[in-house]
Amino acid sequence: MAVPPSPDAFFLYGSSPSLGTRTILSFEDGCNMNGSKRSFFGMLGTDEIVNEDLEDYFHQPEKKRRLTTDQVRSLERSFEEENKLEPERKVQLAKDLGLQPRQVAIWFQNRRARCKTKLLEKDFEALQSSYNSLTAQHEALLKETDELKAEVISLKEKLEMKERVVESSDLSTRFSQESASEDEVLEVPKSTSKQEDACSSRGDVFIPGSPPYTNGSQSPLLDPCDSSYIFEPDQSDLSQEEEEDDELSKNCLVTASVSPKQEGSNQCIYEFSGLDQAFWPWS
DNA sequence: TTGTGTTTTATTGCCTCC
DNA sequence: GGAGGCAATAAAACACAA
């Protein structure tokens, strides 16, 4: 897009067709000897240009000239006030700084582009730091999840072990009860304190959400009509199991307490506290 | 001094608005 | 249709290490 010479420009335009594009020289730039030492225009004053061999001059390639620090400072100040440039302000700035209005417009345009790039970089950094933070949080949560899963598995194993211990204990209790009943029939009645003691110390396990097995008939293993479960309990094994049971209770994170839920009944219930209902895999 | 990367100035082409 | 903005790009100016 060829930019036509602006009527309000204070510049010299190359008239030679061989130039291809116009050559712009502001008064200030042309007179400014403090410009870049490599600048073609910085080495020539306006009068010099006029008086030099025009043919040679117009055959010089067009050179860009950087704005002076004062010009840039003024433009920056103006940009801070308002990053858009109204025509009046553009002309005024151009006059004040000795620049072509189009140069001012281009400077603002490029300045807006730089501003946008900086803003994008800032946004990118903010997003990146946010992403890093979220990634760290995610990793921490994954780790925590793994730890909790491992804990669940460990607790399940302990619980299963405890259930086995309680069931075998329950069976032995029932077996002794039945033996006692037979004794009552055949001999002089005896106290049942033994059974009560056994029950009070080793009741059924009550787990929220799980089917409660009491030493009644709820457990299929304890169905009085089913004689297949009957076996001879080994008392030495029982005492050993009791010890193991105590050990488990100590190590278990879940606090298991024996609490008689029904006063006077021989039903004893283990309550597990400290874990949410939702924690239990069967709930 | 020179090669190379970065910054700045300027151009081009396209788009939107009036 | 012209003015002005923007993105992409060219190219000069500049900085700096080797």
Short mmCIF file of C-alpha atoms (C1' of nucleotides) in Angstrom, two decimals:
data_model
loop_
_atom_site.label_atom_id
_atom_site.label_comp_id
_atom_site.label_asym_id
_atom_site.label_seq_id
_atom_site.Cartn_x
_atom_site.Cartn_y
_atom_site.Cartn_z
CA MET A 1 0.00 0.00 0.00
CA ALA A 2 1.62 3.21 -1.11
CA VAL A 3 1.22 5.99 1.37
CA PRO A 4 0.62 9.31 -0.38
CA PRO A 5 2.59 12.31 0.78
CA SER A 6 0.70 13.99 3.53
CA PRO A 7 0.03 17.69 2.97
CA ASP A 8 0.81 18.43 6.58
CA ALA A 9 4.21 16.85 6.48
CA PHE A 10 7.27 18.96 6.96
CA PHE A 11 9.39 16.66 4.93
CA LEU A 12 11.22 16.14 1.76
CA TYR A 13 9.96 13.44 -0.50
CA GLY A 14 12.10 11.73 -3.04
CA SER A 15 10.96 12.59 -6.49
CA SER A 16 13.11 10.13 -8.31
CA PRO A 17 11.19 7.19 -9.74
CA SER A 18 14.22 5.06 -9.06
CA LEU A 19 13.67 5.39 -5.33
CA GLY A 20 10.61 3.23 -5.37
CA THR A 21 9.45 4.42 -1.99
CA ARG A 22 9.44 7.88 -0.62
CA THR A 23 12.30 9.17 1.40
CA ILE A 24 11.23 10.98 4.51
CA LEU A 25 13.33 13.45 6.40
CA SER A 26 12.04 15.41 9.33
CA PHE A 27 13.48 18.79 10.14
CA GLU A 28 14.64 17.57 13.48
CA ASP A 29 16.12 14.39 12.18
CA GLY A 30 17.76 16.15 9.35
CA CYS A 31 19.31 18.70 11.66
CA ASN A 32 19.97 16.32 14.48
CA MET A 33 23.63 15.49 14.51
CA ASN A 34 23.26 13.54 17.73
CA GLY A 35 21.50 10.70 16.01
CA SER A 36 22.95 7.34 15.19
CA LYS A 37 26.46 7.57 13.87
CA ARG A 38 25.55 4.91 11.37
CA SER A 39 22.55 6.79 10.19
CA PHE A 40 22.75 8.00 6.69
CA PHE A 41 20.46 10.90 7.51
CA GLY A 42 22.15 11.66 10.75
CA MET A 43 25.25 12.67 8.84
CA LEU A 44 23.50 15.14 6.59
CA GLY A 45 21.69 18.36 7.36
CA THR A 46 18.70 19.56 5.38
CA ASP A 47 20.69 22.27 3.67
CA GLU A 48 23.32 19.77 2.79
CA ILE A 49 20.75 17.50 1.23
CA VAL A 50 19.36 20.33 -0.83
CA ASN A 51 22.78 21.44 -1.95
CA GLU A 52 24.28 18.02 -2.54
CA ASP A 53 24.12 16.24 -5.78
CA LEU A 54 20.45 15.32 -5.71
CA GLU A 55 20.96 12.49 -8.14
CA ASP A 56 23.45 10.80 -5.80
CA TYR A 57 21.26 11.48 -2.81
CA PHE A 58 18.14 10.01 -4.27
CA HIS A 59 20.03 6.92 -5.29
CA GLN A 60 21.00 6.29 -1.70
CA PRO A 61 18.97 3.51 -0.20
CA GLU A 62 16.34 4.64 2.26
CA LYS A 63 17.58 4.46 5.82
CA LYS A 64 15.60 4.24 8.98
CA ARG A 65 16.33 6.71 11.67
CA ARG A 66 15.62 6.07 15.28
CA LEU A 67 13.78 8.71 17.22
CA THR A 68 15.79 10.68 19.73
CA THR A 69 15.43 9.87 23.40
CA ASP A 70 13.56 13.11 23.95
CA GLN A 71 11.10 12.29 21.20
CA VAL A 72 10.57 8.82 22.59
CA ARG A 73 10.11 10.21 26.08
CA SER A 74 7.44 12.64 24.89
CA LEU A 75 5.71 9.92 22.94
CA GLU A 76 5.78 7.61 25.95
CA ARG A 77 4.24 10.29 28.14
CA SER A 78 1.53 10.86 25.59
CA PHE A 79 0.96 7.12 25.27
CA GLU A 80 0.56 6.76 29.02
CA GLU A 81 -2.13 9.40 28.96
CA GLU A 82 -4.01 7.74 26.14
CA ASN A 83 -2.84 4.88 23.97
CA LYS A 84 -5.14 5.86 21.13
CA LEU A 85 -4.28 8.82 19.03
CA GLU A 86 -6.88 11.35 17.91
CA PRO A 87 -6.03 13.25 14.72
CA GLU A 88 -5.65 16.56 16.55
CA ARG A 89 -3.27 15.10 19.08
CA LYS A 90 -1.34 13.37 16.36
CA VAL A 91 -0.77 16.60 14.46
CA GLN A 92 0.11 18.48 17.62
CA LEU A 93 2.58 15.82 18.73
CA ALA A 94 4.12 15.74 15.28
CA LYS A 95 4.56 19.50 15.33
CA ASP A 96 5.98 19.48 18.83
CA LEU A 97 8.44 16.72 18.09
CA GLY A 98 9.27 17.71 14.55
CA LEU A 99 7.99 14.45 13.14
CA GLN A 100 5.65 13.51 10.38
CA PRO A 101 2.14 12.77 11.74
CA ARG A 102 2.35 9.40 10.12
CA GLN A 103 5.52 8.65 12.09
CA VAL A 104 3.67 9.48 15.27
CA ALA A 105 0.81 7.23 14.23
CA ILE A 106 3.21 4.42 13.39
CA TRP A 107 5.00 4.87 16.69
CA PHE A 108 1.71 4.59 18.58
CA GLN A 109 0.73 1.59 16.54
CA ASN A 110 3.99 -0.18 17.28
CA ARG A 111 3.80 0.88 20.90
CA ARG A 112 0.35 -0.65 21.22
CA ALA A 113 1.67 -3.84 19.68
CA ARG A 114 4.56 -3.95 22.19
CA CYS A 115 2.13 -3.26 25.01
CA LYS A 116 -0.08 -6.10 23.88
CA THR A 117 2.86 -8.47 23.63
CA LYS A 118 3.96 -7.57 27.16
CA LEU A 119 0.45 -8.09 28.43
CA LEU A 120 0.28 -11.48 26.74
CA GLU A 121 3.60 -12.44 28.30
CA LYS A 122 2.30 -11.42 31.70
CA ASP A 123 -0.89 -13.40 31.19
CA PHE A 124 1.14 -16.38 30.05
CA GLU A 125 3.35 -16.22 33.13
CA ALA A 126 0.33 -15.95 35.40
CA LEU A 127 -1.33 -18.90 33.70
CA GLN A 128 1.86 -20.91 33.82
CA SER A 129 2.34 -20.30 37.51
CA SER A 130 -1.31 -21.16 38.12
CA TYR A 131 -0.87 -24.33 36.10
CA ASN A 132 2.24 -25.30 38.05
CA SER A 133 0.46 -24.72 41.31
CA LEU A 134 -2.51 -26.82 40.23
CA THR A 135 -0.21 -29.57 39.01
CA ALA A 136 1.51 -29.67 42.38
CA GLN A 137 -1.86 -29.80 44.13
CA HIS A 138 -3.00 -32.59 41.83
CA GLU A 139 0.11 -34.63 42.50
CA ALA A 140 -0.30 -34.14 46.24
CA LEU A 141 -3.90 -35.29 46.02
CA LEU A 142 -2.90 -38.35 43.99
CA LYS A 143 -0.34 -39.23 46.61
CA GLU A 144 -2.85 -38.76 49.39
CA THR A 145 -5.35 -40.91 47.50
CA ASP A 146 -2.80 -43.70 47.17
CA GLU A 147 -2.00 -43.52 50.86
CA LEU A 148 -5.67 -43.64 51.78
CA LYS A 149 -6.25 -46.59 49.47
CA ALA A 150 -3.39 -48.45 51.10
CA GLU A 151 -4.84 -47.64 54.49
CA VAL A 152 -8.25 -48.94 53.42
CA ILE A 153 -6.72 -52.22 52.26
CA SER A 154 -4.78 -52.58 55.48
CA LEU A 155 -7.83 -51.88 57.61
CA LYS A 156 -9.95 -54.31 55.60
CA GLU A 157 -7.41 -57.04 56.16
CA LYS A 158 -7.33 -56.37 59.86
CA LEU A 159 -11.10 -56.30 60.02
CA GLU A 160 -11.44 -59.61 58.21
CA MET A 161 -8.97 -61.14 60.57
CA LYS A 162 -10.90 -59.81 63.54
CA GLU A 163 -14.17 -61.14 62.16
CA ARG A 164 -12.68 -64.60 61.80
CA VAL A 165 -11.46 -64.47 65.37
CA VAL A 166 -14.84 -63.35 66.67
CA GLU A 167 -16.73 -65.98 64.72
CA SER A 168 -14.59 -68.83 65.98
CA SER A 169 -14.92 -67.48 69.49
CA ASP A 170 -18.67 -67.31 69.08
CA LEU A 171 -18.82 -70.88 67.90
CA SER A 172 -16.87 -72.10 70.88
CA THR A 173 -19.16 -70.14 73.20
CA ARG A 174 -22.21 -71.72 71.66
CA PHE A 175 -20.65 -75.13 71.85
CA SER A 176 -20.03 -74.73 75.59
CA GLN A 177 -23.60 -73.48 76.08
CA GLU A 178 -24.96 -76.59 74.46
CA SER A 179 -22.68 -78.77 76.55
CA ALA A 180 -23.89 -77.04 79.68
CA SER A 181 -27.51 -77.64 78.69
CA GLU A 182 -26.82 -81.30 78.34
CA ASP A 183 -25.15 -81.29 81.73
CA GLU A 184 -28.20 -79.63 83.26
CA VAL A 185 -30.39 -82.37 81.93
CA LEU A 186 -28.13 -85.11 83.10
CA GLU A 187 -26.71 -83.60 86.27
CA VAL A 188 -27.23 -80.90 88.87
CA PRO A 189 -27.78 -77.45 87.32
CA LYS A 190 -24.69 -75.21 87.30
CA SER A 191 -24.17 -71.54 87.00
CA THR A 192 -23.95 -70.12 83.47
CA SER A 193 -21.54 -67.42 84.49
CA LYS A 194 -18.93 -68.96 82.32
CA GLN A 195 -20.99 -68.42 79.24
CA GLU A 196 -21.86 -64.92 80.30
CA ASP A 197 -18.22 -64.09 80.85
CA ALA A 198 -17.32 -65.45 77.52
CA CYS A 199 -20.00 -63.42 75.90
CA SER A 200 -19.23 -60.24 77.72
CA SER A 201 -15.66 -60.34 76.64
CA ARG A 202 -16.15 -61.62 73.14
CA GLY A 203 -19.35 -60.51 71.62
CA ASP A 204 -20.43 -60.27 68.04
CA VAL A 205 -18.97 -57.67 65.80
CA PHE A 206 -21.30 -54.87 64.99
CA ILE A 207 -20.35 -52.87 61.97
CA PRO A 208 -22.58 -50.11 60.68
CA GLY A 209 -24.26 -51.25 57.52
CA SER A 210 -23.27 -54.85 57.92
CA PRO A 211 -25.63 -57.66 58.92
CA PRO A 212 -25.28 -58.17 62.67
CA TYR A 213 -24.51 -61.70 63.71
CA THR A 214 -25.51 -62.33 67.26
CA ASN A 215 -25.11 -65.58 69.05
CA GLY A 216 -28.76 -66.24 68.31
CA SER A 217 -29.71 -67.73 65.03
CA GLN A 218 -28.88 -64.89 62.62
CA SER A 219 -25.64 -66.36 61.50
CA PRO A 220 -26.06 -69.18 59.05
CA LEU A 221 -23.04 -70.78 60.59
CA LEU A 222 -24.82 -70.85 63.91
CA ASP A 223 -28.10 -72.27 62.79
CA PRO A 224 -29.11 -74.67 65.58
CA CYS A 225 -30.81 -76.86 63.02
CA ASP A 226 -27.61 -77.18 61.14
CA SER A 227 -25.32 -79.60 62.88
CA SER A 228 -22.66 -79.47 60.22
CA TYR A 229 -20.89 -76.56 61.88
CA ILE A 230 -20.34 -78.34 65.15
CA PHE A 231 -16.75 -78.92 66.01
CA GLU A 232 -14.55 -79.28 69.03
CA PRO A 233 -12.94 -75.97 69.88
CA ASP A 234 -9.32 -76.04 70.97
CA GLN A 235 -9.04 -73.95 74.13
CA SER A 236 -5.37 -73.27 73.67
CA ASP A 237 -6.07 -71.95 70.19
CA LEU A 238 -8.78 -69.79 71.60
CA SER A 239 -6.58 -68.12 74.13
CA GLN A 240 -3.99 -67.53 71.46
CA GLU A 241 -6.60 -65.93 69.26
CA GLU A 242 -7.60 -63.71 72.11
CA GLU A 243 -4.06 -62.45 72.38
CA GLU A 244 -3.89 -61.83 68.67
CA ASP A 245 -7.19 -60.08 68.88
CA ASP A 246 -5.88 -57.72 71.53
CA GLU A 247 -2.82 -57.03 69.46
CA LEU A 248 -4.94 -56.19 66.48
CA SER A 249 -7.01 -53.82 68.54
CA LYS A 250 -3.89 -52.01 69.63
CA ASN A 251 -2.51 -51.65 66.14
CA CYS A 252 -5.72 -50.82 64.40
CA LEU A 253 -6.30 -47.18 63.61
CA VAL A 254 -9.97 -47.76 64.16
CA THR A 255 -10.84 -47.75 67.83
CA ALA A 256 -12.78 -50.86 68.60
CA SER A 257 -14.57 -50.81 71.91
CA VAL A 258 -16.74 -53.36 73.60
CA SER A 259 -20.00 -51.86 74.70
CA PRO A 260 -23.02 -53.80 75.85
CA LYS A 261 -25.73 -52.31 73.70
CA GLN A 262 -28.49 -54.01 75.58
CA GLU A 263 -28.25 -54.02 79.32
CA GLY A 264 -28.51 -57.45 80.76
CA SER A 265 -28.45 -59.22 77.49
CA ASN A 266 -25.70 -61.51 76.50
CA GLN A 267 -25.28 -59.74 73.21
CA CYS A 268 -22.06 -57.87 72.99
CA ILE A 269 -21.33 -55.42 70.23
CA TYR A 270 -18.11 -54.11 68.85
CA GLU A 271 -18.42 -50.55 67.78
CA PHE A 272 -15.98 -49.02 65.33
CA SER A 273 -15.59 -45.35 65.74
CA GLY A 274 -13.37 -42.85 64.02
CA LEU A 275 -14.33 -43.77 60.49
CA ASP A 276 -17.06 -42.34 58.41
CA GLN A 277 -19.85 -44.62 57.31
CA ALA A 278 -18.98 -43.95 53.69
CA PHE A 279 -15.53 -45.30 54.35
CA TRP A 280 -16.72 -48.83 54.69
CA PRO A 281 -16.52 -50.67 51.44
CA TRP A 282 -19.78 -52.53 51.96
CA SER A 283 -21.84 -49.52 52.85
"C1'" DT B 1 35.87 -7.08 13.55
"C1'" DT B 2 32.23 -9.93 12.76
"C1'" DG B 3 28.39 -12.86 13.39
"C1'" DT B 4 24.14 -13.10 15.68
"C1'" DG B 5 20.17 -11.97 18.32
"C1'" DT B 6 17.07 -8.20 19.73
"C1'" DT B 7 14.75 -3.84 19.23
"C1'" DT B 8 12.81 -0.24 16.63
"C1'" DT B 9 10.92 1.90 12.59
"C1'" DA B 10 8.27 1.35 8.64
"C1'" DT B 11 5.43 -1.19 5.02
"C1'" DT B 12 1.78 -4.09 3.39
"C1'" DG B 13 -2.57 -6.14 3.23
"C1'" DC B 14 -6.76 -6.90 5.33
"C1'" DC B 15 -10.65 -5.54 8.11
"C1'" DT B 16 -14.06 -2.47 10.32
"C1'" DC B 17 -16.49 1.68 10.87
"C1'" DC B 18 -18.63 5.81 9.42
"C1'" DG C 1 -14.68 4.76 -0.46
"C1'" DG C 2 -11.56 6.74 2.79
"C1'" DA C 3 -9.57 6.69 7.44
"C1'" DG C 4 -7.64 4.21 10.85
"C1'" DG C 5 -6.43 -0.10 13.42
"C1'" DC C 6 -4.12 -4.46 13.56
"C1'" DA C 7 -1.18 -8.55 12.37
"C1'" DA C 8 2.56 -9.98 9.89
"C1'" DT C 9 6.71 -8.85 8.08
"C1'" DA C 10 10.94 -6.41 6.32
"C1'" DA C 11 14.85 -4.10 7.29
"C1'" DA C 12 17.77 -0.83 9.68
"C1'" DA C 13 19.78 0.11 14.10
"C1'" DC C 14 21.71 -1.56 18.01
"C1'" DA C 15 23.92 -4.70 21.61
"C1'" DC C 16 27.11 -7.99 22.65
"C1'" DA C 17 29.91 -12.11 22.77
"C1'" DA C 18 33.76 -14.47 20.61
#
